[in-house]
């Protein structure tokens, strides 16, 4: 068996782990062994989990590929190994098994078709059979059906014709003989398709148990719905748990026990979706094509069972409220903050399977000035990640794994980054997508040299970091331009009509990313354009319609400085002189009260809260 190099990070005698290189076998399905080393001493090793899924210690494809195909010193490999260990240790997300749920509502246009399905699959599925047309004693026929899919749960609301009340009926048999159409059976089933509604059964019933026009409203909640051919019911958009007859394989796959990993994290505090107004940013919901993200009462909801880990929502989120928990933004920044990239370094980013393929086919080659990073989901990367690498000195980025082309959200992030890169003195395309087979030829081409000057280790959230990176590039290269068009729709300015604004600050409560701020001392409303994601939540909530948004990324210094939108005249208490509001809002309230004849002679609104109480007490003692 061929011996390969194993790159180990082990416990040392001191506090810092020790890096070493030893020969070791690499063969699929065999245990990972390092002769002369005890397993309990190994913290991390270079390798591929796909080859050794049962390794007793973490394996790093990044470490293996850089060690075998890169040209790095022992000190540089030690730094990379320690960064990989920190990365492996920082991963944190819930993982659990979801119990099977075989309940399914099956809708069919014919009783015979529904009966055939129940006979065939009744032993496997827990079926709620529903007819959409006709009538049958074994099945319920639904009218005015409303079908809604909320995450994995489907809500069915419908009416059922209910002509016989079983609570009143004594089974006396008076009704059956008088029915001229013989549509009343001994099972108390009234075939309404044959009934002429003559009413004779109603007349003879001694218990008043028959109402030919009686209906009952029913609600049904099930994890899955199956629409048999001919129902005429259209499936709601993005309804992942509503199936057609041609999708039986997906239906059966959905009812069994499932391993769920909540790798998409959600930070509600910086989400710009406004549930209260059903507005603001909905980029994640628009991007998700699998029904995994939905609106809830006061926020968005992620159904991790429906999530296929495609990354589209992660790249689309402009604030970082959605995070890829296998490699969160903060850890990415800290990771490359600990690794020194030489100016012009080519950074190759791809999932394990693509790096493994590239490594296997190029074992006898080495490249200088190349850093290989194993990233499980390239489609989750954003402009923040790309520009951070650029500011740290990367000359170009080569992405492995997005198939024939990147998914929509990643494509937008790549286009944005490449447009920004085009404004710099070194202006070749900064990011390119490639395959493992094409990668060697691309690596043989020189990359432009860039200065590695960005040193800010701070991190608040994705948007703040992106703003800081753009400001660094603007000031470093003296940029002065505005970029407009679809890639820059999540940047822009907010304008305020000062004549309309009453300084109520309702807008401030909707801006969680802090693009809007207020100064209580100067009574100003301020705006930082670079932080604004153009969600329009502030525009929608403004009662005076004083705000408007204009998208576009300004690569110029003033785009990164707070600007005053409006300044209010303070309202001072007539008694103590305390500032307790604005003059314009006070005048608006007074006008409303005056128009409704609610303004009293002893108006107390011109006093602050404390003085108002004093005045009320004085008036009560007069």
Coordinates of C-alpha atoms in Angstrom, one line a residue:
X1 CA 0.0 0.0 0.0
X2 CA 1.4 3.4 -1.0
X3 CA 2.5 5.6 1.8
X4 CA 1.4 9.3 1.9
X5 CA 2.3 12.1 4.2
X6 CA 0.1 12.6 7.2
X7 CA 0.1 16.1 8.7
X8 CA -0.5 15.9 12.5
X9 CA -1.2 18.4 15.2
X10 CA -0.6 16.8 18.6
X11 CA -0.4 17.7 22.2
X12 CA 3.0 19.1 23.1
X13 CA 4.9 19.5 26.3
X14 CA 3.8 23.1 26.6
X15 CA 0.5 24.9 26.0
X16 CA 0.8 25.1 22.2
X17 CA 0.1 22.0 20.1
X18 CA 3.0 20.6 18.0
X19 CA 2.9 20.0 14.2
X20 CA 4.7 17.1 12.5
X21 CA 4.7 15.1 9.3
X22 CA 4.8 11.3 9.2
X23 CA 4.2 8.7 6.5
X24 CA 0.8 7.1 6.7
X25 CA -1.5 5.0 4.4
X26 CA -4.4 6.6 2.6
X27 CA -6.9 4.1 1.3
X28 CA -10.7 4.2 1.2
X29 CA -12.4 2.3 4.0
X30 CA -9.3 1.5 6.0
X31 CA -8.6 2.9 9.5
X32 CA -6.5 6.0 9.6
X33 CA -3.2 5.0 11.3
X34 CA -0.1 7.0 12.1
X35 CA 2.8 4.6 13.0
X36 CA 4.6 5.8 16.1
X37 CA 1.8 8.1 17.3
X38 CA -0.8 7.4 19.9
X39 CA -4.4 8.2 18.9
X40 CA -5.1 10.0 22.1
X41 CA -2.3 12.5 21.5
X42 CA -3.6 13.6 18.0
X43 CA -5.7 16.7 17.9
X44 CA -6.1 16.9 14.2
X45 CA -4.7 15.3 11.1
X46 CA -4.7 16.1 7.4
X47 CA -6.9 13.7 5.5
X48 CA -10.3 13.2 3.9
X49 CA -13.3 12.1 6.0
X50 CA -14.8 10.5 2.9
X51 CA -11.9 8.0 2.9
X52 CA -11.8 7.5 6.7
X53 CA -15.3 8.2 8.0
X54 CA -14.5 6.5 11.3
X55 CA -11.3 8.4 12.1
X56 CA -10.9 8.7 15.9
X57 CA -9.7 12.3 15.5
X58 CA -10.8 15.2 13.1
X59 CA -9.5 15.1 9.6
X60 CA -8.8 18.2 7.6
X61 CA -8.8 18.2 3.7
X62 CA -7.4 21.7 3.9
X63 CA -4.3 20.6 5.7
X64 CA -3.8 17.5 3.5
X65 CA -4.1 19.4 0.1
X66 CA -1.9 22.3 1.2
X67 CA 0.7 20.0 2.6
X68 CA 0.9 17.8 -0.5
X69 CA 0.3 20.4 -3.3
X70 CA 1.4 23.7 -1.8
X71 CA 4.9 25.0 -1.0
X72 CA 4.8 26.0 2.6
X73 CA 7.4 26.0 5.4
X74 CA 7.0 24.0 8.6
X75 CA 6.1 27.3 10.4
X76 CA 3.4 28.1 7.8
X77 CA 1.9 24.6 8.0
X78 CA 1.9 24.9 11.8
X79 CA -0.1 28.1 11.5
X80 CA -2.6 26.6 9.1
X81 CA -3.0 23.4 11.2
X82 CA -3.8 25.5 14.3
X83 CA -6.3 27.6 12.3
X84 CA -7.9 24.4 11.1
X85 CA -8.1 23.0 14.7
X86 CA -9.8 26.2 15.9
X87 CA -12.2 26.0 13.0
X88 CA -13.1 22.3 13.7
X89 CA -13.6 23.1 17.4
X90 CA -15.9 26.1 16.7
X91 CA -18.6 24.2 14.7
X92 CA -21.8 24.1 16.7
X93 CA -25.3 23.2 15.4
X94 CA -28.1 21.0 16.5
X95 CA -28.3 17.5 15.0
X96 CA -31.2 15.1 15.8
X97 CA -33.4 12.4 14.3
X98 CA -37.0 13.2 13.5
X99 CA -39.5 10.4 14.1
X100 CA -41.5 9.1 11.1
X101 CA -45.0 10.5 10.5
X102 CA -47.0 8.5 7.9
X103 CA -50.1 10.7 7.9
X104 CA -51.2 11.9 4.5
X105 CA -54.4 13.5 3.1
X106 CA -55.2 11.9 -0.3
X107 CA -57.6 13.8 -2.6
X108 CA -59.1 12.2 -5.6
X109 CA -61.9 13.1 -8.1
X110 CA -63.4 9.6 -8.1
X111 CA -64.3 7.2 -5.4
X112 CA -63.0 4.2 -7.3
X113 CA -59.6 5.8 -7.7
X114 CA -59.5 6.7 -4.1
X115 CA -60.5 3.2 -3.0
X116 CA -57.8 1.7 -5.2
X117 CA -55.2 3.9 -3.6
X118 CA -56.3 3.1 -0.1
X119 CA -56.4 -0.6 -0.8
X120 CA -52.8 -0.5 -2.2
X121 CA -51.1 1.8 0.3
X122 CA -53.3 1.7 3.4
X123 CA -50.9 -0.6 5.2
X124 CA -48.0 1.8 4.7
X125 CA -49.6 5.2 5.0
X126 CA -52.0 6.6 7.5
X127 CA -54.5 7.9 4.9
X128 CA -57.1 10.6 5.3
X129 CA -59.2 10.0 2.1
X130 CA -61.1 13.0 0.6
X131 CA -63.3 13.2 -2.5
X132 CA -63.3 16.4 -4.5
X133 CA -66.3 15.3 -6.6
X134 CA -69.3 12.9 -6.3
X135 CA -70.3 11.1 -3.2
X136 CA -69.6 7.7 -1.6
X137 CA -70.5 6.2 1.7
X138 CA -66.9 5.4 2.5
X139 CA -65.4 8.8 1.9
X140 CA -65.9 12.5 2.8
X141 CA -66.6 14.8 -0.1
X142 CA -65.1 18.3 0.3
X143 CA -66.4 21.6 -0.8
X144 CA -64.8 25.1 -0.8
X145 CA -61.4 23.5 -0.1
X146 CA -58.6 25.9 1.0
X147 CA -55.2 24.3 1.0
X148 CA -52.2 26.1 2.6
X149 CA -48.7 24.8 3.1
X150 CA -46.9 26.3 6.1
X151 CA -43.4 24.7 6.3
X152 CA -43.9 21.0 6.7
X153 CA -47.5 21.2 7.9
X154 CA -50.4 21.5 5.5
X155 CA -53.6 23.1 6.6
X156 CA -56.8 22.0 4.8
X157 CA -60.0 23.9 5.4
X158 CA -63.2 22.6 3.8
X159 CA -67.0 22.2 4.1
X160 CA -68.7 18.8 4.3
X161 CA -72.3 18.2 3.4
X162 CA -73.9 16.7 6.6
X163 CA -77.6 16.0 6.0
X164 CA -78.1 13.6 8.9
X165 CA -77.3 14.4 12.5
X166 CA -76.2 11.1 14.2
X167 CA -76.8 12.7 17.6
X168 CA -80.5 13.1 16.9
X169 CA -81.2 10.0 14.7
X170 CA -82.7 7.0 16.5
X171 CA -82.4 4.7 13.4
X172 CA -86.2 4.3 13.3
X173 CA -86.2 3.8 9.5
X174 CA -89.1 6.1 8.7
X175 CA -87.2 8.1 6.1
X176 CA -86.0 5.3 3.9
X177 CA -89.3 4.0 2.5
X178 CA -90.6 7.4 1.6
X179 CA -87.6 8.4 -0.5
X180 CA -88.8 8.3 -4.2
X181 CA -85.1 8.2 -5.5
X182 CA -84.0 5.5 -3.0
X183 CA -81.0 7.6 -2.2
X184 CA -81.1 6.9 1.6
X185 CA -79.3 3.7 2.5
X186 CA -79.4 1.5 5.6
X187 CA -76.0 3.0 6.5
X188 CA -77.6 6.4 6.9
X189 CA -75.8 7.6 3.8
X190 CA -77.7 10.1 1.7
X191 CA -76.5 10.2 -1.9
X192 CA -76.9 13.8 -2.7
X193 CA -76.0 13.2 -6.4
X194 CA -79.3 11.3 -6.8
X195 CA -81.4 13.3 -4.3
X196 CA -84.1 15.6 -5.8
X197 CA -84.5 17.5 -2.5
X198 CA -88.2 16.7 -2.4
X199 CA -88.1 16.9 1.4
X200 CA -90.3 13.9 2.2
X201 CA -87.6 12.4 4.4
X202 CA -87.4 15.6 6.4
X203 CA -91.2 15.6 6.9
X204 CA -91.4 12.1 8.2
X205 CA -88.4 12.2 10.5
X206 CA -89.8 12.3 14.1
X207 CA -86.5 13.6 15.6
X208 CA -85.8 16.4 13.1
X209 CA -82.5 14.7 12.4
X210 CA -82.4 15.5 8.6
X211 CA -81.3 18.8 7.1
X212 CA -80.8 18.4 3.3
X213 CA -78.8 21.6 3.3
X214 CA -76.7 21.0 6.4
X215 CA -73.0 21.6 6.2
X216 CA -70.1 21.3 8.6
X217 CA -66.8 23.2 8.5
X218 CA -63.8 21.0 9.1
X219 CA -60.1 21.7 9.5
X220 CA -57.3 19.1 8.9
X221 CA -53.6 19.4 9.5
X222 CA -51.3 16.8 8.1
X223 CA -47.6 16.6 7.2
X224 CA -48.2 15.5 3.7
X225 CA -50.9 15.9 1.0
X226 CA -51.2 13.8 -2.2
X227 CA -53.2 15.1 -5.2
X228 CA -54.3 12.3 -7.4
X229 CA -54.7 13.0 -11.1
X230 CA -57.9 14.9 -12.0
X231 CA -58.6 16.7 -8.8
X232 CA -58.1 20.1 -10.5
X233 CA -56.4 21.5 -7.5
X234 CA -53.3 23.6 -8.1
X235 CA -50.3 23.1 -5.8
X236 CA -49.3 26.2 -3.8
X237 CA -46.0 27.7 -4.8
X238 CA -43.0 26.2 -3.0
X239 CA -45.2 23.6 -1.2
X240 CA -42.6 21.0 -0.6
X241 CA -44.9 18.5 1.2
X242 CA -47.8 18.6 -1.3
X243 CA -47.2 15.8 -3.8
X244 CA -48.7 14.8 -7.2
X245 CA -49.3 11.2 -8.3
X246 CA -46.0 11.3 -10.2
X247 CA -44.1 12.1 -7.0
X248 CA -44.9 9.0 -4.9
X249 CA -41.2 8.3 -4.4
X250 CA -40.7 11.7 -2.8
X251 CA -43.8 11.2 -0.7
X252 CA -42.6 7.9 0.7
X253 CA -39.1 9.3 1.3
X254 CA -40.6 12.1 3.3
X255 CA -42.5 9.9 5.8
X256 CA -39.6 8.0 7.2
X257 CA -37.2 8.9 10.1
X258 CA -34.9 11.7 9.0
X259 CA -31.6 13.0 10.3
X260 CA -31.9 16.8 10.7
X261 CA -28.9 19.1 11.0
X262 CA -29.7 22.7 11.7
X263 CA -26.8 24.2 9.7
X264 CA -28.6 27.4 8.8
X265 CA -28.6 29.6 11.9
X266 CA -30.8 32.6 12.3
X267 CA -30.1 35.8 14.2
X268 CA -33.4 37.6 14.6
X269 CA -31.8 40.7 16.0
X270 CA -30.3 41.8 12.7
X271 CA -33.0 40.4 10.3
X272 CA -34.6 43.2 8.3
X273 CA -37.8 41.3 7.6
X274 CA -40.8 43.1 9.3
X275 CA -43.4 40.6 10.2
X276 CA -45.6 43.4 11.7
X277 CA -45.9 45.0 8.3
X278 CA -45.2 41.9 6.2
X279 CA -42.5 43.8 4.4
X280 CA -38.8 44.7 4.6
X281 CA -36.2 42.3 3.4
X282 CA -37.5 39.0 2.1
X283 CA -34.3 37.9 0.2
X284 CA -34.0 34.6 1.9
X285 CA -37.7 33.6 1.2
X286 CA -37.4 34.7 -2.4
X287 CA -34.2 32.7 -2.8
X288 CA -35.4 29.4 -1.1
X289 CA -36.9 27.2 -3.8
X290 CA -37.7 24.3 -1.3
X291 CA -40.3 25.8 1.0
X292 CA -37.9 25.7 3.9
X293 CA -38.3 29.4 4.8
X294 CA -41.7 30.9 5.6
X295 CA -43.3 33.8 7.4
X296 CA -44.4 33.3 10.9
X297 CA -46.4 35.6 13.3
X298 CA -43.5 37.8 14.3
X299 CA -40.5 36.6 12.3
X300 CA -39.3 34.2 9.6
X301 CA -39.1 30.4 10.3
X302 CA -36.6 27.9 8.9
X303 CA -37.8 24.3 8.5
X304 CA -34.6 22.4 8.7
X305 CA -36.1 19.2 7.5
X306 CA -37.1 20.8 4.2
X307 CA -33.7 22.6 3.9
X308 CA -31.5 20.8 1.3
X309 CA -28.4 22.9 2.3
X310 CA -28.2 24.6 -1.2
X311 CA -26.8 27.9 0.2
X312 CA -29.0 30.2 -1.8
X313 CA -30.6 31.9 1.2
X314 CA -27.3 32.2 2.9
X315 CA -25.6 34.1 0.1
X316 CA -28.8 36.2 -0.4
X317 CA -29.0 37.5 3.2
X318 CA -27.5 41.0 3.2
X319 CA -27.1 41.4 7.0
X320 CA -25.8 38.0 8.0
X321 CA -28.9 37.2 10.0
X322 CA -28.7 33.8 8.3
X323 CA -25.4 32.0 9.0
X324 CA -23.8 28.8 7.7
X325 CA -23.1 27.1 11.0
X326 CA -20.4 24.8 9.5
X327 CA -18.3 27.8 8.9
X328 CA -19.9 31.0 10.3
X329 CA -18.8 34.5 9.2
X330 CA -17.0 35.3 12.4
X331 CA -15.0 32.2 12.3
X332 CA -14.1 32.8 8.6
X333 CA -12.8 36.3 9.5
X334 CA -10.8 35.0 12.5
X335 CA -9.5 32.1 10.4
X336 CA -7.9 34.2 7.7
X337 CA -7.0 36.8 10.3
X338 CA -4.6 34.2 11.8
X339 CA -3.2 33.2 8.4
X340 CA -0.8 35.5 6.5
X341 CA -1.6 35.5 2.8
X342 CA 1.3 36.6 0.7
X343 CA 0.4 39.4 -1.8
X344 CA -1.1 37.8 -4.9
X345 CA -2.0 34.5 -3.3
X346 CA -4.5 32.4 -5.3
X347 CA -7.2 31.1 -2.9
X348 CA -8.9 27.9 -4.1
X349 CA -12.2 27.2 -2.3
X350 CA -14.2 24.1 -2.7
X351 CA -16.0 21.2 -1.0
X352 CA -14.2 18.1 0.1
X353 CA -15.1 15.9 -2.9
X354 CA -13.8 18.4 -5.4
X355 CA -10.5 19.0 -3.5
X356 CA -10.2 15.2 -3.1
X357 CA -10.5 14.7 -6.8
X358 CA -8.0 17.5 -7.6
X359 CA -5.6 16.1 -5.0
X360 CA -5.8 12.6 -6.4
X361 CA -5.1 13.6 -10.0
X362 CA -2.3 16.0 -9.2
X363 CA -0.3 14.2 -6.5
X364 CA 3.0 14.8 -8.2
X365 CA 2.6 18.6 -8.6
X366 CA 3.2 21.6 -6.3
X367 CA 2.1 25.2 -6.7
X368 CA 3.7 28.2 -5.0
X369 CA 1.4 31.1 -3.8
X370 CA -1.7 29.0 -3.7
X371 CA -3.9 28.3 -0.6
X372 CA -6.5 25.6 -0.7
X373 CA -9.5 25.9 1.6
X374 CA -12.1 23.1 2.1
X375 CA -15.4 24.9 2.4
X376 CA -18.5 22.5 2.5
X377 CA -20.9 24.8 0.7
X378 CA -19.3 27.3 -1.8
X379 CA -22.8 28.5 -2.6
X380 CA -23.1 30.1 0.9
X381 CA -20.2 32.5 0.3
X382 CA -20.8 36.2 0.0
X383 CA -19.1 39.4 -1.1
X384 CA -18.0 39.9 2.5
X385 CA -15.9 36.7 2.3
X386 CA -14.5 37.5 -1.1
X387 CA -13.6 41.1 -0.3
X388 CA -12.0 40.1 3.0
X389 CA -9.7 37.8 1.1
X390 CA -8.9 40.5 -1.4
X391 CA -8.1 43.0 1.4
X392 CA -5.9 40.4 3.1
X393 CA -3.8 40.1 -0.1
X394 CA -5.5 37.4 -2.3
X395 CA -4.8 38.1 -6.0
X396 CA -7.7 35.9 -7.2
X397 CA -10.2 33.4 -6.0
X398 CA -11.0 30.1 -7.8
X399 CA -14.3 28.4 -6.7
X400 CA -14.8 24.7 -7.1
X401 CA -18.2 23.1 -6.8
X402 CA -21.0 25.3 -8.1
X403 CA -21.6 22.9 -11.0
X404 CA -21.9 24.3 -14.5
X405 CA -22.4 27.7 -13.0
X406 CA -23.1 29.3 -9.6
X407 CA -26.6 29.4 -8.2
X408 CA -28.4 32.7 -8.4
X409 CA -27.4 34.3 -5.1
X410 CA -23.8 33.3 -5.4
X411 CA -23.7 34.6 -8.9
X412 CA -24.9 38.0 -7.6
X413 CA -22.2 38.0 -5.0
X414 CA -19.5 37.1 -7.5
X415 CA -20.7 39.8 -9.9
X416 CA -20.7 42.4 -7.1
X417 CA -17.2 41.5 -6.1
X418 CA -15.8 41.5 -9.6
X419 CA -17.4 44.9 -10.3
X420 CA -15.7 46.3 -7.2
X421 CA -12.4 44.6 -8.2
X422 CA -12.6 46.2 -11.6
X423 CA -12.4 49.6 -10.0
X424 CA -8.9 48.8 -8.5
X425 CA -5.6 49.3 -10.2
X426 CA -5.2 45.6 -10.8
X427 CA -8.5 44.9 -12.6
X428 CA -8.6 41.4 -14.0
X429 CA -11.6 39.2 -13.0
X430 CA -11.1 38.4 -9.3
X431 CA -13.4 35.4 -8.9
X432 CA -13.7 32.6 -11.3
X433 CA -15.7 29.3 -11.1
X434 CA -13.9 26.2 -12.3
X435 CA -13.8 22.4 -12.1
X436 CA -11.1 20.1 -10.6
X437 CA -10.1 19.1 -14.1
X438 CA -9.7 22.7 -15.3
X439 CA -8.0 23.9 -12.1
X440 CA -4.3 23.0 -12.9
X441 CA -4.3 25.1 -16.1
X442 CA -5.8 28.1 -14.2
X443 CA -3.2 27.7 -11.4
X444 CA -0.4 27.9 -14.0
X445 CA -1.5 31.4 -14.9
X446 CA 0.0 34.2 -12.8
X447 CA -2.3 36.1 -10.3
X448 CA -2.0 39.9 -9.8
X449 CA -0.1 41.0 -6.7
X450 CA -2.2 42.8 -4.1
X451 CA -1.0 44.5 -0.9
X452 CA -2.0 42.8 2.3
X453 CA -2.7 45.8 4.4
X454 CA -6.1 45.2 6.0
X455 CA -5.6 44.4 9.7
X456 CA -8.9 45.1 11.4
X457 CA -9.7 41.9 13.4
X458 CA -13.1 43.2 14.7
X459 CA -16.4 41.6 13.7
X460 CA -19.9 42.8 14.5
X461 CA -21.9 41.2 11.8
X462 CA -21.6 40.5 8.0
X463 CA -22.9 43.9 6.9
X464 CA -20.7 45.9 9.3
X465 CA -17.7 43.9 8.1
X466 CA -18.6 44.4 4.5
X467 CA -18.9 48.1 5.0
X468 CA -15.5 48.3 6.7
X469 CA -13.9 46.3 3.9
X470 CA -15.4 48.6 1.2
X471 CA -14.3 51.7 3.1
X472 CA -10.8 50.3 3.3
X473 CA -10.7 49.7 -0.5
X474 CA -12.2 53.2 -1.2
X475 CA -9.7 55.0 1.0
X476 CA -6.7 52.8 0.0
X477 CA -7.2 53.3 -3.7
X478 CA -8.9 56.7 -3.7
X479 CA -12.1 55.4 -5.4
X480 CA -14.9 57.9 -6.3
X481 CA -17.7 56.2 -8.3
X482 CA -21.2 54.9 -8.0
X483 CA -22.2 51.4 -9.1
X484 CA -25.8 50.8 -10.0
X485 CA -27.9 47.9 -11.3
X486 CA -29.2 44.6 -9.9
X487 CA -25.9 43.4 -8.2
X488 CA -26.0 46.6 -6.0
X489 CA -29.7 46.6 -5.2
X490 CA -28.9 45.9 -1.5
X491 CA -27.0 49.2 -1.1
X492 CA -28.3 52.7 -1.3
X493 CA -29.4 55.9 0.3
X494 CA -32.6 56.9 2.2
X495 CA -33.9 60.4 1.6
X496 CA -36.3 62.3 3.9
X497 CA -38.8 65.0 3.1
X498 CA -38.3 67.4 6.0
X499 CA -41.6 69.1 5.5
X500 CA -43.4 65.8 6.0
X501 CA -41.3 64.3 8.8
X502 CA -42.6 64.8 12.3
X503 CA -39.5 63.1 13.9
X504 CA -41.7 60.3 15.3
X505 CA -38.8 57.9 14.8
X506 CA -41.0 54.9 13.8
X507 CA -38.4 54.2 11.1
X508 CA -35.7 53.8 13.7
X509 CA -37.5 50.8 15.3
X510 CA -37.4 48.9 12.0
X511 CA -33.7 49.4 11.2
X512 CA -32.0 46.6 13.1
X513 CA -28.8 46.9 11.1
X514 CA -28.4 50.4 12.4
X515 CA -28.3 52.2 9.1
X516 CA -30.6 54.8 10.8
X517 CA -29.8 56.4 14.1
X518 CA -31.0 59.4 16.1
X519 CA -29.2 61.9 18.2
X520 CA -31.2 62.9 21.2
X521 CA -29.1 65.9 21.9
X522 CA -29.4 67.6 18.5
X523 CA -32.8 66.0 17.6
X524 CA -31.4 64.7 14.3
X525 CA -32.3 61.6 12.3
X526 CA -29.1 60.3 10.7
X527 CA -28.4 57.7 8.0
X528 CA -25.3 55.7 7.1
X529 CA -25.7 54.7 3.5
X530 CA -23.2 51.9 3.4
X531 CA -25.1 49.9 6.1
X532 CA -28.5 50.3 4.4
X533 CA -29.7 47.1 2.7
X534 CA -32.6 48.9 0.9
X535 CA -35.2 46.7 2.5
X536 CA -37.6 49.6 2.6
X537 CA -39.0 48.7 6.0
X538 CA -38.5 52.3 7.2
X539 CA -40.2 53.6 4.1
X540 CA -43.2 51.3 4.7
X541 CA -43.6 52.1 8.3
X542 CA -43.3 55.9 8.0
X543 CA -46.8 57.3 8.8
X544 CA -46.1 60.6 6.9
X545 CA -44.6 58.9 3.8
X546 CA -41.6 61.1 4.2
X547 CA -38.9 58.6 3.4
X548 CA -37.8 57.2 0.0
X549 CA -35.0 54.8 -1.1
X550 CA -32.6 54.9 -4.0
X551 CA -30.4 51.9 -4.6
X552 CA -26.8 52.0 -5.7
X553 CA -23.3 51.3 -4.2
X554 CA -21.3 54.5 -3.7
X555 CA -17.5 53.7 -3.8
X556 CA -16.7 57.2 -2.4
X557 CA -15.9 58.4 1.1
X558 CA -19.1 60.2 1.8
X559 CA -21.1 56.9 1.3
X560 CA -19.4 55.6 4.5
X561 CA -20.1 58.7 6.6
X562 CA -23.3 59.4 8.6
X563 CA -25.5 62.0 6.9
X564 CA -28.2 64.1 8.5
X565 CA -31.7 63.4 7.1
X566 CA -33.7 65.8 9.2
X567 CA -33.4 68.0 12.3
X568 CA -36.4 68.7 14.6
X569 CA -37.1 71.7 16.7
X570 CA -37.3 70.5 20.3
X571 CA -40.4 71.1 22.4
X572 CA -39.8 72.4 25.9
X573 CA -42.0 72.2 28.9
X574 CA -43.8 75.5 29.6
X575 CA -43.3 75.1 33.3
X576 CA -39.8 73.6 33.9
X577 CA -38.2 74.0 30.5
X578 CA -37.4 70.3 30.0
X579 CA -37.2 68.9 26.4
X580 CA -39.9 66.2 26.0
X581 CA -40.7 66.0 22.3
X582 CA -40.6 67.9 19.0
X583 CA -42.5 71.0 18.0
X584 CA -43.7 69.5 14.8
X585 CA -45.2 66.3 16.4
X586 CA -46.8 68.5 19.1
X587 CA -48.5 70.7 16.4
X588 CA -49.7 67.6 14.6
X589 CA -51.3 66.2 17.8
X590 CA -52.9 69.6 18.5
X591 CA -54.3 69.8 15.0
X592 CA -55.9 66.4 15.3
X593 CA -57.5 67.2 18.7
X594 CA -58.7 70.5 17.4
X595 CA -60.3 68.9 14.3
X596 CA -62.2 66.5 16.6
X597 CA -63.2 69.2 19.1
X598 CA -61.2 67.4 21.8
X599 CA -59.0 70.3 22.8
X600 CA -59.9 71.6 26.3
X601 CA -59.2 75.1 27.6
X602 CA -56.9 73.7 30.3
X603 CA -54.7 71.9 27.8
X604 CA -51.9 70.0 29.6
X605 CA -50.0 68.8 26.5
X606 CA -47.6 71.7 26.6
X607 CA -46.2 70.3 29.9
X608 CA -43.8 67.4 30.3
X609 CA -45.0 64.3 32.1
X610 CA -43.9 65.4 35.5
X611 CA -45.3 68.9 35.3
X612 CA -48.6 67.5 33.9
X613 CA -49.1 65.6 37.1
X614 CA -48.5 68.7 39.1
X615 CA -50.9 70.7 37.0
X616 CA -53.6 68.1 37.3
X617 CA -53.2 68.1 41.1
X618 CA -53.4 71.9 41.2
X619 CA -56.6 71.9 39.1
X620 CA -58.1 69.3 41.3
X621 CA -57.6 71.5 44.4
X622 CA -59.1 74.6 42.9

